[in-house]
Structure formats: structure tokens, C-alpha cells
Amino acid sequence: MNTEKLQYIFNQFQHNSAFQEFKELASGHINDTYLVVTKTKPYFVLQRINHGVFKDVVGLINNKVAISLHIQNKLKHLPKEELDRKVLQFAQTKNNNSYYQDETGNYWNLMYFIDDSVTYETVKDEEVAYEGGKLFGEFLNLTSDFDVTKLTEVIPKFHDMSFRFAQFSSALQSAPKNRLFNAKNEIDSVFELKEEMHILENLKESGHIKVRVTHNDTKISNALFTKDNKGLCVIDTDTVMPGIVHYDFGDAIRTICNSAAEDEANLDLVTFNAEYYNAYTKGFLEKVQDSLSPLEINYLPLGAKSIIFQQALRFLTDYLNNDVYYKTKYPTHNFDRAKNQFKLLQSLNEKYSEINKNQLTLN
Ligand code: GN1
Ligand code: MG
């Protein structure tokens, strides 16, 4: 990305700021994200949405702007400086649009950067787990009265297990022989878990679990914290859409309770931290319990299991497909990610009865 082009795109938006320089924020696997440093604060975050992955970019942007406005409205009693740090704010273009489409067809959106905050790729402190739980719980609570039928399903069937299995099956048909051979054990694990991993989807399809507004990418690096570790703001709302609470709960647990990063290749370093699970769950339920049914609460542990499994399945599928979806840094990156998630799942399984028991006493 060259500076002139980025500056030009930045200046298509209303901001009254002078561009100084940009830095790439490289943590996402799908979109391109840049911090725009301006001569005076606030800084901005400029994002190019990957429209190969997100087919309905306009729907995606409408979703996230609508959700931000909804939360801002619910928190309007707060002082403006506090509100601006707790909820994402999107800038409009000079034509009063929430996105700019450049001459090559790419879509861009611009957010205000929230200064003096920290993010975590891995969690080393129980308080961060607890605060993360409160933050994501509050996000679900504040959006629980938003009319979910107004949201676009930005990636249809995003968390549907049967859809992910279908993608896996077709990858098995076309995968190169060496990758199939390398992944034999992981492929076997997928089939062993098939039935249990469909339980939540079946409960959703039969209407026993409610479809609500969900974030769908609640990895812990999508939570901003203050420097003293208080939950501040939920970011990366690209995948906000109708879903079930278990996916959001599970994806946060997947990243908070992993003692290592999701692509750590040394599997001895990957274990599931049950203390962080309890801390997260406590914070989460403090904020969202009143909007959940007892059935939804009782199935939260299975949400964690299902999402860790699904992420393993998605990384494995992409490895078998020769890495067409996630950004990778080396040829076995997706395979390392998949093995990491299977190891995490195994470690969770060893602690599962303990977690389930705690779950019942928590509510
Ligand atoms: C992708 O791009 P990023 O890092 O925000 C993916 C998530 C995965 C995550 C794994 C649209 O998110 O579903 O959980 O990688 N997003 C999409 O780190 O597929
Ligand atoms: Mg994301």
C-alpha cells in the first residue's frame, strides 16, 4: 500500500484532520487494516474490506454502523469522552456514505482510533479473562433488544456446523495427496466428533435456542482494555449478524483459555486454562444472564467445545484447500493452527466434567 493512495482514500472521508503517516495493523486474517496517524489526535483506523470473503460489503457496513448507533444510544447517559472510548464510531464520506469504494472496486471504511488502550493475543491474567467476559457479555446484553431481522447475514451459515462439514468434505475430494497424508490423524478426529458437534445447531434449528444479535468473532484480541485491564470496547464488528450466544461465548473461551497463541506450533505449550474459563464465565453471566434462558446457559460449555472444534475444522479445510482463505505466513501455517486447536480441544475435554459441574453451580 503506498502512502499517496492511502492518504487519498482517507481524505474521501469527513474528519477535519491532516494525514501524517500510516502503519499496518496486521493482526487480522482477512481484511487489511491501517492506523492513520494524523497531525493532531484523534487518529483513525482505515480498513479495506475483503470482498472476496464478504460478498455483501454494503450489508456488512450497514450492520456495524447500526449496531454502534444502537449501543451509543443505550449508553447516551455517559459523558461523551467515555462513550467515545466504549463504542466504535464510524466516519462518513464526503458524500455521506459509511464506506468509500475506490476505482478498483475495493471498499473502505474509517473508524476513530481508541487511544491508550491495550489488546491481548493471549491472556496471562485472570482479571483479563473476567473483564473480557463482562465486556462481551455487555455487548450481547446491549444488543439483545435490537431487531435481529434488520441485520444482513454477512457470511451465510458462518457458524453452521453442517456447512463447515460440507466444505471439509469437498476439500477432502480435491486436496493434494501430501496434505491429505500429513493430516490423517486430524481428519480422523473430525469424523469422530461429528455427532456431538451438531447438537447446538440442531437445537438452533428446532427453535430451542434463540437466534439473536451476535458478534461472531469474539477472540480476545477483538477486545480493547484500559491500561489497568478494565474492559473498554468490543472491536471488529464485521461479522455482527444473527447467531446463537454459544458461538460468541465459545470463541472468546477459545482464545482466552489457550495458554498459547492460536498458531503456536509447539503443542506442549497449548493447554486449556479452566481458571480463566470460570473467570470469563462469571463476568459474562454477570452482564448477560438476564437475557439468556436456562437452556442457553446450560449449553455454554458445549459452545466452547463446538467453536474450538469448528475453528480446527476451518483451519484444516483451508490447509487441504491449499490456503485459499486465511492469510498464511508459511506453507504449514494453517495446519499448525488446526493442530493447535485440536490440542486445545483435547485439553478442554480432559477438564470438561469439572467445567460442566461449575457451570451448573454458577447459574
Ligand atoms: C478470522 O480476520 P480475523 O482475524 O478478524 C475469521 C474468524 C476466525 C479468525 C481466527 C470472516 O478473523 O472467523 O475466528 O480469523 N474471520 C472470518 O483467528 O472468517
Ligand atoms: Mg474478524
Tab-separated table of C-alpha atoms in Angstrom, residues 52-53 55 153-172 190 194 197-198 201-202 204-205 241 247 309-310 313-314 317-318 321 325-326:
chain	number	residue	atom	x	y	z
A	52	GLY	CA	-13.840	-11.950	-1.855
A	53	VAL	CA	-14.761	-13.184	1.611
A	55	LYS	CA	-19.818	-10.730	-0.639
A	153	GLU	CA	-26.218	-12.368	7.265
A	154	VAL	CA	-22.801	-11.186	6.053
A	155	ILE	CA	-21.400	-14.676	5.579
A	156	PRO	CA	-24.337	-17.059	5.255
A	157	LYS	CA	-24.101	-20.119	7.513
A	158	PHE	CA	-20.918	-18.710	9.053
A	159	HIS	CA	-21.006	-20.942	12.144
A	160	ASP	CA	-23.264	-23.722	10.817
A	161	MET	CA	-21.522	-26.972	11.601
A	162	SER	CA	-23.127	-28.849	8.706
A	163	PHE	CA	-21.954	-26.159	6.290
A	164	ARG	CA	-18.407	-26.376	7.680
A	165	PHE	CA	-18.541	-30.166	7.338
A	166	ALA	CA	-19.696	-29.839	3.733
A	167	GLN	CA	-16.756	-27.520	2.976
A	168	PHE	CA	-14.434	-30.014	4.658
A	169	SER	CA	-15.855	-32.909	2.605
A	170	SER	CA	-15.305	-31.111	-0.649
A	171	ALA	CA	-11.758	-30.175	0.423
A	172	LEU	CA	-11.111	-33.873	1.030
A	190	VAL	CA	-13.129	-34.652	12.685
A	194	LYS	CA	-19.250	-35.267	14.126
A	197	MET	CA	-20.611	-31.160	17.213
A	198	HIS	CA	-24.065	-30.917	15.641
A	201	GLU	CA	-27.009	-26.483	15.502
A	202	ASN	CA	-29.896	-28.924	15.940
A	204	LYS	CA	-30.976	-23.815	16.973
A	205	GLU	CA	-32.796	-25.329	14.004
A	241	MET	CA	-25.155	-10.905	12.378
A	247	TYR	CA	-20.666	-19.040	19.304
A	309	PHE	CA	-13.632	-27.771	17.049
A	310	GLN	CA	-15.089	-25.626	14.283
A	313	LEU	CA	-12.072	-27.765	11.113
A	314	ARG	CA	-11.886	-24.445	9.252
A	317	THR	CA	-10.135	-27.311	5.492
A	318	ASP	CA	-8.103	-24.325	4.347
A	321	ASN	CA	-7.584	-26.364	0.015
A	325	TYR	CA	-8.977	-18.335	2.767
A	326	TYR	CA	-6.814	-17.299	5.716
